[in-house]
mmCIF file of C-alpha atoms in Angstrom:
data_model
loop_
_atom_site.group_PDB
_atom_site.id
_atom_site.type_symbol
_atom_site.label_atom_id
_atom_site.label_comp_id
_atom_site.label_asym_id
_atom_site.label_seq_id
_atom_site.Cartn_x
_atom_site.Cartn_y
_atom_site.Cartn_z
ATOM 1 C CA UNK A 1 -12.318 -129.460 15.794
ATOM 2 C CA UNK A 2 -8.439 -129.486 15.700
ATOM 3 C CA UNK A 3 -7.105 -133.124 17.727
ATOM 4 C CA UNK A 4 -3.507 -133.450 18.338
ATOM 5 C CA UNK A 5 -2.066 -136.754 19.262
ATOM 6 C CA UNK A 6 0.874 -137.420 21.179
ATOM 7 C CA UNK A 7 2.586 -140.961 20.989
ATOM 8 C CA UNK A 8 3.900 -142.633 22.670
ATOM 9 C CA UNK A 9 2.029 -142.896 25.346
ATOM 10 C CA UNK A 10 5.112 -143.592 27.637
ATOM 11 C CA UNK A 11 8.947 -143.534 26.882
ATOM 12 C CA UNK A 12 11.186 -145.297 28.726
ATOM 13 C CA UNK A 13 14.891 -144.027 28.411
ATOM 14 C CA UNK A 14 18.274 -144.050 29.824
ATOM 15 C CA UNK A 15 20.136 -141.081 30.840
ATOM 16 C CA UNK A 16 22.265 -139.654 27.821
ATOM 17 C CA UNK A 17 19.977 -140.986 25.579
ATOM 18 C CA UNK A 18 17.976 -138.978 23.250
ATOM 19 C CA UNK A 19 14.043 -138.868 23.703
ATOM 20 C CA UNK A 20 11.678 -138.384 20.846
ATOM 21 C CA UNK A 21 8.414 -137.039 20.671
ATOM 22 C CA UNK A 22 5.239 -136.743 18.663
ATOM 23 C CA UNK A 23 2.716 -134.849 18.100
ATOM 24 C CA UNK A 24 0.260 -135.264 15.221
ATOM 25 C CA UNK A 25 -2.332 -132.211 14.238
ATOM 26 C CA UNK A 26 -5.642 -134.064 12.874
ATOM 27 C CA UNK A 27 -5.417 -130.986 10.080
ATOM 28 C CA UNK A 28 -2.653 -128.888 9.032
ATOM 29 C CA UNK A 29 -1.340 -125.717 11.443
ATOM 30 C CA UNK A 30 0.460 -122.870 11.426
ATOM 31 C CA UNK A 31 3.952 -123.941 13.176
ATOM 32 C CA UNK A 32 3.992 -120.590 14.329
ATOM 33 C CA UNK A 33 1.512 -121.035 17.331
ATOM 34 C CA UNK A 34 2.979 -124.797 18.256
ATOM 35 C CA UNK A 35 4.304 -124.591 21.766
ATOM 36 C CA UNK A 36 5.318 -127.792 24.230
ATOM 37 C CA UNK A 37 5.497 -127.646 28.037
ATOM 38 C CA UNK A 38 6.517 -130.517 30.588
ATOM 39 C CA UNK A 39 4.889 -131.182 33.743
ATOM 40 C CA UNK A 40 7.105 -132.443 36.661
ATOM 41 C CA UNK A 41 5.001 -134.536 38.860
ATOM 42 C CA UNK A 42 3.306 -132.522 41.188
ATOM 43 C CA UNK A 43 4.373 -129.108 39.508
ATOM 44 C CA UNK A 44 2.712 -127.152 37.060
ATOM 45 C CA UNK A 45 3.280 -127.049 33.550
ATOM 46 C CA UNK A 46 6.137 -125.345 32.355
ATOM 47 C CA UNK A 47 6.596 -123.817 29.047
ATOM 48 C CA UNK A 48 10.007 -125.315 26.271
ATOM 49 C CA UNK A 49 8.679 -124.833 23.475
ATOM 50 C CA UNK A 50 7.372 -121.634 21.606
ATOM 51 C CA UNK A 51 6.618 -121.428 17.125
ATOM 52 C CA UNK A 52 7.434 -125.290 16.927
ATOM 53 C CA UNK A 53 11.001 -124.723 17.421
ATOM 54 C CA UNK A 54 11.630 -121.428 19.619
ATOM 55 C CA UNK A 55 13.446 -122.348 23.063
ATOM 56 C CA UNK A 56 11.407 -120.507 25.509
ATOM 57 C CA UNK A 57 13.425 -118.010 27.942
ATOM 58 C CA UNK A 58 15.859 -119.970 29.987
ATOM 59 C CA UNK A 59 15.184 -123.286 28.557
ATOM 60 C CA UNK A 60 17.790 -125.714 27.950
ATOM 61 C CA UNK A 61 18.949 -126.005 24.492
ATOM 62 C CA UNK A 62 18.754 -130.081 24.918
ATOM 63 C CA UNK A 63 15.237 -129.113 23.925
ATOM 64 C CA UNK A 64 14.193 -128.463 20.965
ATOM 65 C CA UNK A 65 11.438 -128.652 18.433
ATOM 66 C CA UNK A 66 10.503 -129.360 14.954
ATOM 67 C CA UNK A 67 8.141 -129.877 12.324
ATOM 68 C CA UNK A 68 4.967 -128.281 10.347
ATOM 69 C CA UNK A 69 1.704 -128.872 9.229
ATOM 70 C CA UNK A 70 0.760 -131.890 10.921
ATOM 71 C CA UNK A 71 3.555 -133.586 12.396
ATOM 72 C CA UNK A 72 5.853 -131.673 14.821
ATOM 73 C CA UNK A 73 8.297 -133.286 17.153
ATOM 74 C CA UNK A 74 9.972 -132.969 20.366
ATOM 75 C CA UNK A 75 13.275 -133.472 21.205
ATOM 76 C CA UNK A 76 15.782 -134.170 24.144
ATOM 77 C CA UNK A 77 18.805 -134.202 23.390
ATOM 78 C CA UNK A 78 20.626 -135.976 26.516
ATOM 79 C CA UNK A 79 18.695 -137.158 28.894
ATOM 80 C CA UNK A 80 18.880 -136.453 32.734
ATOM 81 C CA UNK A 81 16.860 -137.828 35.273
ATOM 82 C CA UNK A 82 15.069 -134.371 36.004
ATOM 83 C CA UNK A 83 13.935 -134.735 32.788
ATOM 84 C CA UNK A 84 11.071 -137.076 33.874
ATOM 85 C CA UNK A 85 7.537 -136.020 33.398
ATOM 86 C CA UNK A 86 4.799 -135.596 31.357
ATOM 87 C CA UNK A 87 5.032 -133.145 28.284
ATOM 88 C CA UNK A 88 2.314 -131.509 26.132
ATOM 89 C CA UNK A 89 1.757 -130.124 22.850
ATOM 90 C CA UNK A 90 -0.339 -127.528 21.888
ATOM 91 C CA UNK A 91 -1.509 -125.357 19.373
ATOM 92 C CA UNK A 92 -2.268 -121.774 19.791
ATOM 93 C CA UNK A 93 -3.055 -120.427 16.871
ATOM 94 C CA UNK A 94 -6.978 -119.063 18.007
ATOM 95 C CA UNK A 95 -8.436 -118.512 21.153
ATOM 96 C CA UNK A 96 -9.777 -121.896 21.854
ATOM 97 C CA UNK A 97 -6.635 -124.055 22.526
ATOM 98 C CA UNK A 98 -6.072 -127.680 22.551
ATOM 99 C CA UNK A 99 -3.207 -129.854 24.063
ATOM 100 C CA UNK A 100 -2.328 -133.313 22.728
ATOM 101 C CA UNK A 101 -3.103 -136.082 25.662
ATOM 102 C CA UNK A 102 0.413 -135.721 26.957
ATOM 103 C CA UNK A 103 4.051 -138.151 26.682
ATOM 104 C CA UNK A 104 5.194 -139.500 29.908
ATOM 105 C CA UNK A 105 8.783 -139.826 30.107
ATOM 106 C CA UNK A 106 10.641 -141.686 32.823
ATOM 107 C CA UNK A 107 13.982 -141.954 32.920
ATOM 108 C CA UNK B 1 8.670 -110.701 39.195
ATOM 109 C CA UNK B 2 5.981 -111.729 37.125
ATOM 110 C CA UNK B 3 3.802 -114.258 38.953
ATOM 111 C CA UNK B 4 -0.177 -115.386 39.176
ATOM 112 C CA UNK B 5 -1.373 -115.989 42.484
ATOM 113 C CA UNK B 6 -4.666 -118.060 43.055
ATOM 114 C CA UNK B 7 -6.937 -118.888 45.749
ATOM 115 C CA UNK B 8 -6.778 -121.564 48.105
ATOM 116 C CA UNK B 9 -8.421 -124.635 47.987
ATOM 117 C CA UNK B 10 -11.921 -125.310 47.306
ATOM 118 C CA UNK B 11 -14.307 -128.201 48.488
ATOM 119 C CA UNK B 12 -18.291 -127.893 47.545
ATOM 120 C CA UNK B 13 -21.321 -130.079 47.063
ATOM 121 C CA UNK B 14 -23.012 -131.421 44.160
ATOM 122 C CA UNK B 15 -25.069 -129.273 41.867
ATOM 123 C CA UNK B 16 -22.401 -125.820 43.548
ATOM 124 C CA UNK B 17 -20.796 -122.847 42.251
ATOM 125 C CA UNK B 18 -17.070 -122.199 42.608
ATOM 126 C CA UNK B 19 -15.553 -118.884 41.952
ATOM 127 C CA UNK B 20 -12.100 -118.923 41.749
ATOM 128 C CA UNK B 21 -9.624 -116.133 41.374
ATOM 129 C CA UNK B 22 -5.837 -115.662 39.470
ATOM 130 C CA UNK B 23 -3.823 -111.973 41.062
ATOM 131 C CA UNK B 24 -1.698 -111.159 38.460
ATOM 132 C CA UNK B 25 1.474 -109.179 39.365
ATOM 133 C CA UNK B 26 4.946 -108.002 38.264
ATOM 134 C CA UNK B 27 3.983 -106.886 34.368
ATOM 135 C CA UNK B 28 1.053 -104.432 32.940
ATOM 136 C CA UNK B 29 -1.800 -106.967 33.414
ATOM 137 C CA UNK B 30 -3.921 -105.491 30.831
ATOM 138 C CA UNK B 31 -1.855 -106.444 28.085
ATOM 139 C CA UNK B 32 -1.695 -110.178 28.584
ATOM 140 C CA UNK B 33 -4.961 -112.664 27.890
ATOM 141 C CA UNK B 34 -4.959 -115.061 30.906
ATOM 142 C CA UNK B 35 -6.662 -118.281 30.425
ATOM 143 C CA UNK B 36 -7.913 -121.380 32.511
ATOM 144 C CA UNK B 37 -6.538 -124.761 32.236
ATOM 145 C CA UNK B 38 -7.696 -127.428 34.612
ATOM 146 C CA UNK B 39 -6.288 -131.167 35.168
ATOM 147 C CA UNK B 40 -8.101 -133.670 36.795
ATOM 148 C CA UNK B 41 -6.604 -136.401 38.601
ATOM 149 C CA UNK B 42 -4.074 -138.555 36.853
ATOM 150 C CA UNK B 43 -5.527 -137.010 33.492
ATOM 151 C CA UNK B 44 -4.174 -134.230 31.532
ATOM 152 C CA UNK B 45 -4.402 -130.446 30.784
ATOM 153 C CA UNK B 46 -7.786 -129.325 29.465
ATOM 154 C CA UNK B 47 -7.996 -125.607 28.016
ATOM 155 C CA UNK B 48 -11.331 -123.659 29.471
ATOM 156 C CA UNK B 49 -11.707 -120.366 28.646
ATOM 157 C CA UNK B 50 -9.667 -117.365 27.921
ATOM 158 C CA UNK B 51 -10.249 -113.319 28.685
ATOM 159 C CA UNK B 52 -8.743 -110.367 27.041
ATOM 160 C CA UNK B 53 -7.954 -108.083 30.659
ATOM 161 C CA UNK B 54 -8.052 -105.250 28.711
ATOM 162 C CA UNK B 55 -11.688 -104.985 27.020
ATOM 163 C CA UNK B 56 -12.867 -108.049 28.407
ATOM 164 C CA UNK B 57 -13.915 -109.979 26.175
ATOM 165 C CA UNK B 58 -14.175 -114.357 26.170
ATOM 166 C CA UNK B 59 -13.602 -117.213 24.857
ATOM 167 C CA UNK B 60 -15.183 -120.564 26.349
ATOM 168 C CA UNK B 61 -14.773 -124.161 25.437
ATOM 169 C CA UNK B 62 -17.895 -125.563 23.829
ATOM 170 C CA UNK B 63 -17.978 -127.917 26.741
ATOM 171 C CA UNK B 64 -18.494 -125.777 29.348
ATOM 172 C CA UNK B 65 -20.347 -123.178 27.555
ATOM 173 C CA UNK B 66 -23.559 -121.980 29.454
ATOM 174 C CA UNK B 67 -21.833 -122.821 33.292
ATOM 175 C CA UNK B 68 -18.695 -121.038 32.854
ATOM 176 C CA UNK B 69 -18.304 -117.121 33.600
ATOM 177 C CA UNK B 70 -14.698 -115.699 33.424
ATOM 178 C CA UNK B 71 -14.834 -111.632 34.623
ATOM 179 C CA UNK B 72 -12.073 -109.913 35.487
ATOM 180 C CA UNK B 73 -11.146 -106.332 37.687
ATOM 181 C CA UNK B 74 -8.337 -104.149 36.085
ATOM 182 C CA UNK B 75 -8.317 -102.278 39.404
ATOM 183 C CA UNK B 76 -7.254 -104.737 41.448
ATOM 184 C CA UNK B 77 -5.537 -107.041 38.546
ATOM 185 C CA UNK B 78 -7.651 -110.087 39.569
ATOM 186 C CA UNK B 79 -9.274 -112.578 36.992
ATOM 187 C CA UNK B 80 -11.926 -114.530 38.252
ATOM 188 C CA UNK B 81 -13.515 -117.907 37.119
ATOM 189 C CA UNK B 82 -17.065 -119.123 37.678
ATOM 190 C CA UNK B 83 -18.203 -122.676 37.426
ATOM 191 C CA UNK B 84 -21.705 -124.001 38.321
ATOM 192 C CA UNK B 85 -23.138 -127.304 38.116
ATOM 193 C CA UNK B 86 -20.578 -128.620 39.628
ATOM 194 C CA UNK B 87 -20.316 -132.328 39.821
ATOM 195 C CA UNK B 88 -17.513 -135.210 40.884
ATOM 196 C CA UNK B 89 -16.535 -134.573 37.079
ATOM 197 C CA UNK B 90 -15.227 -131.521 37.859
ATOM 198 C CA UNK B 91 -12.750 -132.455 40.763
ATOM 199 C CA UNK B 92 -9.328 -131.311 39.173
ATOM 200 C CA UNK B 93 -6.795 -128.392 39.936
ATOM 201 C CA UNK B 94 -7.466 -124.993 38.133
ATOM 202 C CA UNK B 95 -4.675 -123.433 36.903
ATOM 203 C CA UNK B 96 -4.917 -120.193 35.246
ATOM 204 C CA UNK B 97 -2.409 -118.920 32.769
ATOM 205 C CA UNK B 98 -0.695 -115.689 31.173
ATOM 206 C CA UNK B 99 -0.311 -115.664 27.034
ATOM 207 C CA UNK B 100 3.353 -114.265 27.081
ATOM 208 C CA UNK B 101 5.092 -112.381 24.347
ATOM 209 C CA UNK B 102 8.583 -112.349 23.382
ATOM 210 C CA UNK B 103 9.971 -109.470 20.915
ATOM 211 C CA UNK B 104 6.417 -108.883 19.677
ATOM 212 C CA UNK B 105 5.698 -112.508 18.921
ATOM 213 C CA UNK B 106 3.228 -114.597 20.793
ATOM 214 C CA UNK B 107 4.937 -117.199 22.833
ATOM 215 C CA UNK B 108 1.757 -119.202 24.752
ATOM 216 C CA UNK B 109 1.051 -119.672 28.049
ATOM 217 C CA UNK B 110 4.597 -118.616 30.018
ATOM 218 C CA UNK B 111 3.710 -118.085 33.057
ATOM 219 C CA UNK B 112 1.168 -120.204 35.489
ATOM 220 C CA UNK B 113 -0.641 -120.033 38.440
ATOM 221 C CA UNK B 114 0.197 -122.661 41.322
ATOM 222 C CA UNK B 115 -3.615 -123.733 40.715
ATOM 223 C CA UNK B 116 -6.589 -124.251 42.833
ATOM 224 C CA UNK B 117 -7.729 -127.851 43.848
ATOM 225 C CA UNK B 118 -11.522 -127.659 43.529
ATOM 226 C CA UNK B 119 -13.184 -131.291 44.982
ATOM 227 C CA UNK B 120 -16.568 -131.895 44.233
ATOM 228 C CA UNK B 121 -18.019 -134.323 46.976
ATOM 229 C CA UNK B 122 -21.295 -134.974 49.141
#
């Protein structure tokens, strides 16, 4: 059963500063079917990220994404305050999906 | 434009059933899978099940394999999701969720539901 793991747990950042994020496959993956969404609290997840590092229609492009087989990342370029909230990886590649436990960022 | 409209609120007992259902509008609604994602309080996003609208075919988590039953109706572009058993466990929003496409290429889950709280209390 495929794990990803998300660290840290919390990020703490300034605006204009640049957030990283990670997300750690517990076996290798296709970056093809790596996507990342963030949550705003009491919204519903949004889609960023699409193929590890495809900006998903109207995204930002202070988002973007990286990596493959079991380390892919997550980054913000400049931070805003709107910014805050919780993002989550996932992999897509079958049916049965799975999201990493989630980064909360607060800026 | 494209949207996923779900049912209102649901409260039930102990040892229910709640049936929940996701309208899909704005796009062909055959040719998207749609799948169920729940969150329960102060927790994170848990993947459920998936159906293909089209043939309608599943896919369930092993952990809710056996009280799960995702159907859907092409005529009236409704997916629906069964639970039963229910228990406090299982107090969380429901969200359910369209696999987009961009250019041919499969892009996840693009477009969501505003999601259904479902409270499990006697």
């Amino acid at each position: 059963e495929l794990v990803l793991t998300q660290s840290p747990g919390t990020l703490s950042l300034s605006p204009g500063e640049r957030a990283t994020l990670s997300c750690r496959a517990s076996q290798s993956v296709s970056s093809t079917f790596v996507a990342w969404y963030q949550q705003k609290p009491g919204q519903t997840p949004r889609l960023l990220i699409f193929g590890a590092s495809s900006g998903a229609p109207g995204i930002s492009d202070r988002f973007s994404g990286s990596g493959s087989e079991t380390d892919f990342t997550l980054t913000i370029s400049s931070l805003e305050p709107d910014d805050s909230g919780v993002y989550y990886c996932q992999h897509y590649g079958s049916s049965a999906r799975t999201f990493g436990q989630g980064t909360r960022v607060e800026i | 434009q494209v949207q996923l409209v779900q049912s209102w609120a649901e409260v039930k007992k102990p040892g229910a059933s709640v049936k929940i259902s996701c309208q899909a509008s704005g796009y062909t609604f055959i040719n998207y899978d749609i799948h169920w994602v729940r969150q329960a309080p102060g927790q994170g996003l848990e993947w459920m099940a998936v159906i293909n609208p089209s043939g309608g075919s599943t896919t369930y988590a092993q952990k809710f394999q056996g009280r799960i039953s995702v159907t859907r109706d092409p005529s009236t572009s409704i997916v629906y999701m069964e639970l039963r058993g229910l228990t406090s466990e299982d107090t969380a929003v429901y969200y359910c969720a369209r696999d987009g496409t961009i250019f041919g290429v499969l892009m996840a889950m693009d477009v969501w539901g505003k999601g259904t709280t479902v409270t499990v209390s006697s």
